[in-house]
């Protein structure tokens, strides 16, 4: 009888742990930013542009066939929400 109670308690504990973990993952995914608006500062001439995002300059790969000029507004996409893997997707 004690073994059955222990197994039932473990099962309930596992359900709670899984529920808490699932909620934490969902919250992380909901708060992950995948896209940002930026302003072109300059075209670097090597397939990247200097883009101002959140008031900081970044050299970002131009993933479009468009030519950007200083002042153009663009959409910057972060692959899998990773800001280190960003690319310009569109002119806004």
PDB file of N, CA and C in Angstrom:
ATOM      1  N   UNK A   1       0.817  -1.189   0.000  1.00  0.00           N
ATOM      2  CA  UNK A   1       0.000   0.000   0.000  1.00  0.00           C
ATOM      3  C   UNK A   1       0.867   1.262   0.000  1.00  0.00           C
ATOM      4  N   UNK A   2       1.934   1.244   0.796  1.00  0.00           N
ATOM      5  CA  UNK A   2       2.836   2.392   0.861  1.00  0.00           C
ATOM      6  C   UNK A   2       3.474   2.653  -0.505  1.00  0.00           C
ATOM      7  N   UNK A   3       3.839   1.593  -1.217  1.00  0.00           N
ATOM      8  CA  UNK A   3       4.436   1.737  -2.546  1.00  0.00           C
ATOM      9  C   UNK A   3       3.469   2.413  -3.498  1.00  0.00           C
ATOM     10  N   UNK A   4       2.210   2.039  -3.463  1.00  0.00           N
ATOM     11  CA  UNK A   4       1.197   2.651  -4.339  1.00  0.00           C
ATOM     12  C   UNK A   4       1.062   4.140  -4.030  1.00  0.00           C
ATOM     13  N   UNK A   5       1.061   4.476  -2.742  1.00  0.00           N
ATOM     14  CA  UNK A   5       0.952   5.881  -2.341  1.00  0.00           C
ATOM     15  C   UNK A   5       2.173   6.669  -2.825  1.00  0.00           C
ATOM     16  N   UNK A   6       3.354   6.065  -2.686  1.00  0.00           N
ATOM     17  CA  UNK A   6       4.585   6.716  -3.133  1.00  0.00           C
ATOM     18  C   UNK A   6       4.563   6.941  -4.638  1.00  0.00           C
ATOM     19  N   UNK A   7       4.137   5.939  -5.398  1.00  0.00           N
ATOM     20  CA  UNK A   7       4.059   6.083  -6.854  1.00  0.00           C
ATOM     21  C   UNK A   7       3.056   7.157  -7.246  1.00  0.00           C
ATOM     22  N   UNK A   8       1.915   7.195  -6.571  1.00  0.00           N
ATOM     23  CA  UNK A   8       0.897   8.213  -6.847  1.00  0.00           C
ATOM     24  C   UNK A   8       1.452   9.610  -6.551  1.00  0.00           C
ATOM     25  N   UNK A   9       2.162   9.746  -5.427  1.00  0.00           N
ATOM     26  CA  UNK A   9       2.748  11.033  -5.050  1.00  0.00           C
ATOM     27  C   UNK A   9       3.786  11.468  -6.078  1.00  0.00           C
ATOM     28  N   UNK A  10       4.620  10.544  -6.532  1.00  0.00           N
ATOM     29  CA  UNK A  10       5.632  10.861  -7.542  1.00  0.00           C
ATOM     30  C   UNK A  10       4.975  11.290  -8.846  1.00  0.00           C
ATOM     31  N   UNK A  11       3.902  10.603  -9.221  1.00  0.00           N
ATOM     32  CA  UNK A  11       3.199  10.930 -10.457  1.00  0.00           C
ATOM     33  C   UNK A  11       2.633  12.348 -10.382  1.00  0.00           C
ATOM     34  N   UNK A  12       2.026  12.694  -9.248  1.00  0.00           N
ATOM     35  CA  UNK A  12       1.476  14.038  -9.062  1.00  0.00           C
ATOM     36  C   UNK A  12       2.595  15.077  -9.103  1.00  0.00           C
ATOM     37  N   UNK A  13       3.733  14.753  -8.475  1.00  0.00           N
ATOM     38  CA  UNK A  13       4.874  15.661  -8.467  1.00  0.00           C
ATOM     39  C   UNK A  13       5.376  15.881  -9.889  1.00  0.00           C
ATOM     40  N   UNK A  14       5.480  14.814 -10.673  1.00  0.00           N
ATOM     41  CA  UNK A  14       5.933  14.919 -12.055  1.00  0.00           C
ATOM     42  C   UNK A  14       4.985  15.780 -12.881  1.00  0.00           C
ATOM     43  N   UNK A  15       3.681  15.635 -12.662  1.00  0.00           N
ATOM     44  CA  UNK A  15       2.707  16.452 -13.388  1.00  0.00           C
ATOM     45  C   UNK A  15       2.901  17.928 -13.069  1.00  0.00           C
ATOM     46  N   UNK A  16       3.117  18.234 -11.786  1.00  0.00           N
ATOM     47  CA  UNK A  16       3.330  19.627 -11.387  1.00  0.00           C
ATOM     48  C   UNK A  16       4.620  20.166 -11.989  1.00  0.00           C
ATOM     49  N   UNK A  17       5.678  19.377 -11.942  1.00  0.00           N
ATOM     50  CA  UNK A  17       6.964  19.816 -12.489  1.00  0.00           C
ATOM     51  C   UNK A  17       6.849  20.080 -13.985  1.00  0.00           C
ATOM     52  N   UNK A  18       6.183  19.195 -14.690  1.00  0.00           N
ATOM     53  CA  UNK A  18       6.000  19.366 -16.134  1.00  0.00           C
ATOM     54  C   UNK A  18       5.159  20.600 -16.411  1.00  0.00           C
ATOM     55  N   UNK A  19       4.133  20.819 -15.621  1.00  0.00           N
ATOM     56  CA  UNK A  19       3.269  21.984 -15.793  1.00  0.00           C
ATOM     57  C   UNK A  19       4.047  23.285 -15.574  1.00  0.00           C
ATOM     58  N   UNK A  20       4.859  23.330 -14.526  1.00  0.00           N
ATOM     59  CA  UNK A  20       5.668  24.521 -14.240  1.00  0.00           C
ATOM     60  C   UNK A  20       6.677  24.757 -15.356  1.00  0.00           C
ATOM     61  N   UNK A  21       7.316  23.701 -15.807  1.00  0.00           N
ATOM     62  CA  UNK A  21       8.289  23.810 -16.891  1.00  0.00           C
ATOM     63  C   UNK A  21       7.628  24.283 -18.178  1.00  0.00           C
ATOM     64  N   UNK A  22       6.475  23.743 -18.509  1.00  0.00           N
ATOM     65  CA  UNK A  22       5.754  24.150 -19.722  1.00  0.00           C
ATOM     66  C   UNK A  22       5.366  25.622 -19.651  1.00  0.00           C
ATOM     67  N   UNK A  23       4.928  26.071 -18.493  1.00  0.00           N
ATOM     68  CA  UNK A  23       4.570  27.480 -18.321  1.00  0.00           C
ATOM     69  C   UNK A  23       5.791  28.384 -18.494  1.00  0.00           C
ATOM     70  N   UNK A  24       6.928  27.969 -17.943  1.00  0.00           N
ATOM     71  CA  UNK A  24       8.157  28.756 -18.059  1.00  0.00           C
ATOM     72  C   UNK A  24       8.600  28.858 -19.515  1.00  0.00           C
ATOM     73  N   UNK A  25       8.508  27.759 -20.240  1.00  0.00           N
ATOM     74  CA  UNK A  25       8.876  27.761 -21.660  1.00  0.00           C
ATOM     75  C   UNK A  25       7.931  28.656 -22.446  1.00  0.00           C
ATOM     76  N   UNK A  26       6.645  28.564 -22.189  1.00  0.00           N
ATOM     77  CA  UNK A  26       5.658  29.401 -22.888  1.00  0.00           C
ATOM     78  C   UNK A  26       5.911  30.876 -22.608  1.00  0.00           C
ATOM     79  N   UNK A  27       6.205  31.226 -21.364  1.00  0.00           N
ATOM     80  CA  UNK A  27       6.499  32.619 -21.023  1.00  0.00           C
ATOM     81  C   UNK A  27       7.740  33.113 -21.754  1.00  0.00           C
ATOM     82  N   UNK A  28       8.764  32.281 -21.820  1.00  0.00           N
ATOM     83  CA  UNK A  28       9.989  32.659 -22.524  1.00  0.00           C
ATOM     84  C   UNK A  28       9.711  32.891 -23.998  1.00  0.00           C
ATOM     85  N   UNK A  29       8.966  31.999 -24.619  1.00  0.00           N
ATOM     86  CA  UNK A  29       8.649  32.157 -26.038  1.00  0.00           C
ATOM     87  C   UNK A  29       7.797  33.391 -26.289  1.00  0.00           C
ATOM     88  N   UNK A  30       6.864  33.674 -25.405  1.00  0.00           N
ATOM     89  CA  UNK A  30       6.010  34.848 -25.572  1.00  0.00           C
ATOM     90  C   UNK A  30       6.781  36.149 -25.417  1.00  0.00           C
ATOM     91  N   UNK A  31       7.851  36.132 -24.632  1.00  0.00           N
ATOM     92  CA  UNK A  31       8.617  37.350 -24.391  1.00  0.00           C
ATOM     93  C   UNK A  31       9.829  37.492 -25.304  1.00  0.00           C
ATOM     94  N   UNK A  32      10.085  36.512 -26.144  1.00  0.00           N
ATOM     95  CA  UNK A  32      11.214  36.575 -27.058  1.00  0.00           C
ATOM     96  C   UNK A  32      10.872  37.493 -28.220  1.00  0.00           C
ATOM     97  N   UNK A  33      11.762  38.416 -28.507  1.00  0.00           N
ATOM     98  CA  UNK A  33      11.546  39.321 -29.631  1.00  0.00           C
ATOM     99  C   UNK A  33      12.248  38.748 -30.850  1.00  0.00           C
ATOM    100  N   UNK A  34      11.520  38.691 -31.937  1.00  0.00           N
ATOM    101  CA  UNK A  34      12.079  38.180 -33.176  1.00  0.00           C
ATOM    102  C   UNK A  34      12.351  39.288 -34.178  1.00  0.00           C
ATOM    103  N   UNK A  35      11.630  40.399 -34.065  1.00  0.00           N
ATOM    104  CA  UNK A  35      11.833  41.460 -35.045  1.00  0.00           C
ATOM    105  C   UNK A  35      11.930  42.825 -34.374  1.00  0.00           C
ATOM    106  N   UNK A  36      12.698  43.683 -35.031  1.00  0.00           N
ATOM    107  CA  UNK A  36      12.956  45.031 -34.544  1.00  0.00           C
ATOM    108  C   UNK A  36      12.871  45.986 -35.723  1.00  0.00           C
ATOM    109  N   UNK A  37      12.537  47.235 -35.447  1.00  0.00           N
ATOM    110  CA  UNK A  37      12.618  48.273 -36.458  1.00  0.00           C
ATOM    111  C   UNK A  37      13.948  48.984 -36.263  1.00  0.00           C
ATOM    112  N   UNK A  38      14.567  49.338 -37.378  1.00  0.00           N
ATOM    113  CA  UNK A  38      15.832  50.048 -37.305  1.00  0.00           C
ATOM    114  C   UNK A  38      15.918  51.093 -38.396  1.00  0.00           C
ATOM    115  N   UNK A  39      16.940  51.924 -38.321  1.00  0.00           N
ATOM    116  CA  UNK A  39      17.187  52.946 -39.331  1.00  0.00           C
ATOM    117  C   UNK A  39      18.576  52.741 -39.915  1.00  0.00           C
ATOM    118  N   UNK A  40      18.642  52.769 -41.235  1.00  0.00           N
ATOM    119  CA  UNK A  40      19.916  52.591 -41.926  1.00  0.00           C
ATOM    120  C   UNK A  40      20.784  53.815 -41.683  1.00  0.00           C
ATOM    121  N   UNK A  41      21.993  53.582 -41.234  1.00  0.00           N
ATOM    122  CA  UNK A  41      22.955  54.663 -41.074  1.00  0.00           C
ATOM    123  C   UNK A  41      23.831  54.749 -42.321  1.00  0.00           C
ATOM    124  N   UNK A  42      24.228  53.562 -42.854  1.00  0.00           N
ATOM    125  CA  UNK A  42      25.000  53.540 -44.101  1.00  0.00           C
ATOM    126  C   UNK A  42      25.013  52.131 -44.671  1.00  0.00           C
ATOM    127  N   UNK A  43      25.236  52.052 -45.980  1.00  0.00           N
ATOM    128  CA  UNK A  43      25.449  50.771 -46.657  1.00  0.00           C
ATOM    129  C   UNK A  43      26.950  50.522 -46.612  1.00  0.00           C
ATOM    130  N   UNK A  44      27.367  49.415 -46.046  1.00  0.00           N
ATOM    131  CA  UNK A  44      28.797  49.124 -45.898  1.00  0.00           C
ATOM    132  C   UNK A  44      29.454  48.657 -47.189  1.00  0.00           C
ATOM    133  N   UNK A  45      28.654  48.343 -48.214  1.00  0.00           N
ATOM    134  CA  UNK A  45      29.208  47.920 -49.496  1.00  0.00           C
ATOM    135  C   UNK A  45      29.659  46.471 -49.540  1.00  0.00           C
ATOM    136  N   UNK A  46      29.449  45.727 -48.482  1.00  0.00           N
ATOM    137  CA  UNK A  46      29.861  44.317 -48.443  1.00  0.00           C
ATOM    138  C   UNK A  46      28.681  43.382 -48.178  1.00  0.00           C
ATOM    139  N   UNK A  47      27.467  43.868 -48.474  1.00  0.00           N
ATOM    140  CA  UNK A  47      26.274  43.067 -48.224  1.00  0.00           C
ATOM    141  C   UNK A  47      25.685  43.291 -46.844  1.00  0.00           C
ATOM    142  N   UNK A  48      26.302  44.201 -46.096  1.00  0.00           N
ATOM    143  CA  UNK A  48      25.775  44.555 -44.784  1.00  0.00           C
ATOM    144  C   UNK A  48      25.481  46.049 -44.737  1.00  0.00           C
ATOM    145  N   UNK A  49      24.663  46.426 -43.787  1.00  0.00           N
ATOM    146  CA  UNK A  49      24.363  47.838 -43.559  1.00  0.00           C
ATOM    147  C   UNK A  49      24.573  48.143 -42.085  1.00  0.00           C
ATOM    148  N   UNK A  50      24.999  49.371 -41.821  1.00  0.00           N
ATOM    149  CA  UNK A  50      25.052  49.834 -40.434  1.00  0.00           C
ATOM    150  C   UNK A  50      23.641  50.281 -40.095  1.00  0.00           C
ATOM    151  N   UNK A  51      23.038  49.634 -39.101  1.00  0.00           N
ATOM    152  CA  UNK A  51      21.648  49.888 -38.731  1.00  0.00           C
ATOM    153  C   UNK A  51      21.595  50.312 -37.265  1.00  0.00           C
ATOM    154  N   UNK A  52      20.800  51.337 -36.995  1.00  0.00           N
ATOM    155  CA  UNK A  52      20.582  51.772 -35.620  1.00  0.00           C
ATOM    156  C   UNK A  52      19.340  51.052 -35.102  1.00  0.00           C
ATOM    157  N   UNK A  53      19.541  50.207 -34.095  1.00  0.00           N
ATOM    158  CA  UNK A  53      18.452  49.467 -33.452  1.00  0.00           C
ATOM    159  C   UNK A  53      18.535  49.775 -31.958  1.00  0.00           C
ATOM    160  N   UNK A  54      17.436  50.240 -31.406  1.00  0.00           N
ATOM    161  CA  UNK A  54      17.415  50.605 -29.979  1.00  0.00           C
ATOM    162  C   UNK A  54      18.562  51.551 -29.625  1.00  0.00           C
ATOM    163  N   UNK A  55      18.800  52.520 -30.500  1.00  0.00           N
ATOM    164  CA  UNK A  55      19.787  53.584 -30.312  1.00  0.00           C
ATOM    165  C   UNK A  55      21.231  53.097 -30.317  1.00  0.00           C
ATOM    166  N   UNK A  56      21.472  51.889 -30.831  1.00  0.00           N
ATOM    167  CA  UNK A  56      22.835  51.362 -30.929  1.00  0.00           C
ATOM    168  C   UNK A  56      23.102  50.930 -32.364  1.00  0.00           C
ATOM    169  N   UNK A  57      24.333  51.158 -32.874  1.00  0.00           N
ATOM    170  CA  UNK A  57      24.654  50.750 -34.248  1.00  0.00           C
ATOM    171  C   UNK A  57      25.093  49.288 -34.326  1.00  0.00           C
ATOM    172  N   UNK A  58      24.619  48.611 -35.370  1.00  0.00           N
ATOM    173  CA  UNK A  58      25.001  47.221 -35.632  1.00  0.00           C
ATOM    174  C   UNK A  58      25.237  47.065 -37.126  1.00  0.00           C
ATOM    175  N   UNK A  59      26.224  46.268 -37.511  1.00  0.00           N
ATOM    176  CA  UNK A  59      26.410  45.893 -38.912  1.00  0.00           C
ATOM    177  C   UNK A  59      25.602  44.625 -39.134  1.00  0.00           C
ATOM    178  N   UNK A  60      24.582  44.735 -40.001  1.00  0.00           N
ATOM    179  CA  UNK A  60      23.626  43.647 -40.185  1.00  0.00           C
ATOM    180  C   UNK A  60      23.554  43.265 -41.655  1.00  0.00           C
ATOM    181  N   UNK A  61      23.527  41.958 -41.921  1.00  0.00           N
ATOM    182  CA  UNK A  61      23.433  41.451 -43.287  1.00  0.00           C
ATOM    183  C   UNK A  61      22.124  41.903 -43.928  1.00  0.00           C
ATOM    184  N   UNK A  62      22.236  42.382 -45.167  1.00  0.00           N
ATOM    185  CA  UNK A  62      21.054  42.764 -45.938  1.00  0.00           C
ATOM    186  C   UNK A  62      20.517  41.507 -46.608  1.00  0.00           C
ATOM    187  N   UNK A  63      19.400  41.008 -46.123  1.00  0.00           N
ATOM    188  CA  UNK A  63      18.800  39.797 -46.671  1.00  0.00           C
ATOM    189  C   UNK A  63      17.811  40.080 -47.786  1.00  0.00           C
ATOM    190  N   UNK A  64      17.846  41.288 -48.343  1.00  0.00           N
ATOM    191  CA  UNK A  64      16.937  41.659 -49.425  1.00  0.00           C
ATOM    192  C   UNK A  64      17.735  41.982 -50.681  1.00  0.00           C
ATOM    193  N   UNK A  65      17.021  42.177 -51.781  1.00  0.00           N
ATOM    194  CA  UNK A  65      17.657  42.623 -53.022  1.00  0.00           C
ATOM    195  C   UNK A  65      17.598  44.147 -53.129  1.00  0.00           C
ATOM    196  N   UNK A  66      17.141  44.799 -52.072  1.00  0.00           N
ATOM    197  CA  UNK A  66      16.978  46.251 -52.070  1.00  0.00           C
ATOM    198  C   UNK A  66      18.281  46.960 -51.735  1.00  0.00           C
ATOM    199  N   UNK A  67      18.405  48.180 -52.249  1.00  0.00           N
ATOM    200  CA  UNK A  67      19.517  49.047 -51.883  1.00  0.00           C
ATOM    201  C   UNK A  67      18.984  50.060 -50.880  1.00  0.00           C
ATOM    202  N   UNK A  68      19.647  50.173 -49.768  1.00  0.00           N
ATOM    203  CA  UNK A  68      19.209  51.087 -48.720  1.00  0.00           C
ATOM    204  C   UNK A  68      20.053  52.353 -48.734  1.00  0.00           C
ATOM    205  N   UNK A  69      19.432  53.445 -48.337  1.00  0.00           N
ATOM    206  CA  UNK A  69      20.139  54.715 -48.189  1.00  0.00           C
ATOM    207  C   UNK A  69      19.975  55.176 -46.742  1.00  0.00           C
ATOM    208  N   UNK A  70      20.898  56.010 -46.279  1.00  0.00           N
ATOM    209  CA  UNK A  70      20.792  56.487 -44.898  1.00  0.00           C
ATOM    210  C   UNK A  70      19.420  57.093 -44.608  1.00  0.00           C
ATOM    211  N   UNK A  71      18.871  56.716 -43.473  1.00  0.00           N
ATOM    212  CA  UNK A  71      17.567  57.215 -43.061  1.00  0.00           C
ATOM    213  C   UNK A  71      16.423  56.265 -43.356  1.00  0.00           C
ATOM    214  N   UNK A  72      16.656  55.283 -44.261  1.00  0.00           N
ATOM    215  CA  UNK A  72      15.594  54.307 -44.540  1.00  0.00           C
ATOM    216  C   UNK A  72      15.270  53.522 -43.270  1.00  0.00           C
ATOM    217  N   UNK A  73      13.989  53.245 -43.099  1.00  0.00           N
ATOM    218  CA  UNK A  73      13.539  52.420 -41.984  1.00  0.00           C
ATOM    219  C   UNK A  73      13.501  50.973 -42.470  1.00  0.00           C
ATOM    220  N   UNK A  74      13.952  50.039 -41.641  1.00  0.00           N
ATOM    221  CA  UNK A  74      13.984  48.637 -42.061  1.00  0.00           C
ATOM    222  C   UNK A  74      13.502  47.720 -40.946  1.00  0.00           C
ATOM    223  N   UNK A  75      13.164  46.503 -41.340  1.00  0.00           N
ATOM    224  CA  UNK A  75      12.762  45.456 -40.409  1.00  0.00           C
ATOM    225  C   UNK A  75      13.946  44.521 -40.218  1.00  0.00           C
ATOM    226  N   UNK A  76      14.367  44.358 -38.989  1.00  0.00           N
ATOM    227  CA  UNK A  76      15.471  43.461 -38.646  1.00  0.00           C
ATOM    228  C   UNK A  76      14.868  42.238 -37.968  1.00  0.00           C
ATOM    229  N   UNK A  77      15.183  41.057 -38.489  1.00  0.00           N
ATOM    230  CA  UNK A  77      14.658  39.803 -37.949  1.00  0.00           C
ATOM    231  C   UNK A  77      15.779  39.053 -37.238  1.00  0.00           C
ATOM    232  N   UNK A  78      15.484  38.544 -36.055  1.00  0.00           N
ATOM    233  CA  UNK A  78      16.442  37.747 -35.287  1.00  0.00           C
ATOM    234  C   UNK A  78      16.040  36.279 -35.401  1.00  0.00           C
ATOM    235  N   UNK A  79      16.886  35.495 -36.023  1.00  0.00           N
ATOM    236  CA  UNK A  79      16.593  34.083 -36.252  1.00  0.00           C
ATOM    237  C   UNK A  79      16.487  33.368 -34.904  1.00  0.00           C
ATOM    238  N   UNK A  80      15.381  32.690 -34.693  1.00  0.00           N
ATOM    239  CA  UNK A  80      15.089  31.970 -33.442  1.00  0.00           C
ATOM    240  C   UNK A  80      15.179  32.877 -32.220  1.00  0.00           C
ATOM    241  N   UNK A  81      14.951  34.173 -32.421  1.00  0.00           N
ATOM    242  CA  UNK A  81      14.995  35.109 -31.304  1.00  0.00           C
ATOM    243  C   UNK A  81      16.396  35.439 -30.827  1.00  0.00           C
ATOM    244  N   UNK A  82      17.415  34.979 -31.547  1.00  0.00           N
ATOM    245  CA  UNK A  82      18.816  35.194 -31.168  1.00  0.00           C
ATOM    246  C   UNK A  82      19.313  36.486 -31.814  1.00  0.00           C
ATOM    247  N   UNK A  83      19.543  37.524 -31.005  1.00  0.00           N
ATOM    248  CA  UNK A  83      19.949  38.826 -31.541  1.00  0.00           C
ATOM    249  C   UNK A  83      21.300  38.758 -32.244  1.00  0.00           C
ATOM    250  N   UNK A  84      22.115  37.761 -31.952  1.00  0.00           N
ATOM    251  CA  UNK A  84      23.405  37.600 -32.629  1.00  0.00           C
ATOM    252  C   UNK A  84      23.243  37.077 -34.055  1.00  0.00           C
ATOM    253  N   UNK A  85      22.045  36.587 -34.398  1.00  0.00           N
ATOM    254  CA  UNK A  85      21.773  36.052 -35.739  1.00  0.00           C
ATOM    255  C   UNK A  85      20.678  36.904 -36.382  1.00  0.00           C
ATOM    256  N   UNK A  86      21.033  38.132 -36.724  1.00  0.00           N
ATOM    257  CA  UNK A  86      20.036  39.066 -37.248  1.00  0.00           C
ATOM    258  C   UNK A  86      20.265  39.350 -38.718  1.00  0.00           C
ATOM    259  N   UNK A  87      19.172  39.700 -39.422  1.00  0.00           N
ATOM    260  CA  UNK A  87      19.227  39.980 -40.851  1.00  0.00           C
ATOM    261  C   UNK A  87      18.147  41.013 -41.178  1.00  0.00           C
ATOM    262  N   UNK A  88      18.441  41.873 -42.155  1.00  0.00           N
ATOM    263  CA  UNK A  88      17.445  42.838 -42.621  1.00  0.00           C
ATOM    264  C   UNK A  88      16.502  42.102 -43.558  1.00  0.00           C
ATOM    265  N   UNK A  89      15.194  42.196 -43.282  1.00  0.00           N
ATOM    266  CA  UNK A  89      14.198  41.490 -44.093  1.00  0.00           C
ATOM    267  C   UNK A  89      13.409  42.389 -45.027  1.00  0.00           C
ATOM    268  N   UNK A  90      13.267  43.674 -44.680  1.00  0.00           N
ATOM    269  CA  UNK A  90      12.395  44.523 -45.501  1.00  0.00           C
ATOM    270  C   UNK A  90      12.686  45.995 -45.261  1.00  0.00           C
ATOM    271  N   UNK A  91      12.271  46.794 -46.234  1.00  0.00           N
ATOM    272  CA  UNK A  91      12.280  48.246 -46.083  1.00  0.00           C
ATOM    273  C   UNK A  91      10.886  48.629 -45.604  1.00  0.00           C
ATOM    274  N   UNK A  92      10.813  49.462 -44.586  1.00  0.00           N
ATOM    275  CA  UNK A  92       9.518  49.873 -44.029  1.00  0.00           C
ATOM    276  C   UNK A  92       9.175  51.292 -44.449  1.00  0.00           C
TER     277      UNK A  92
END
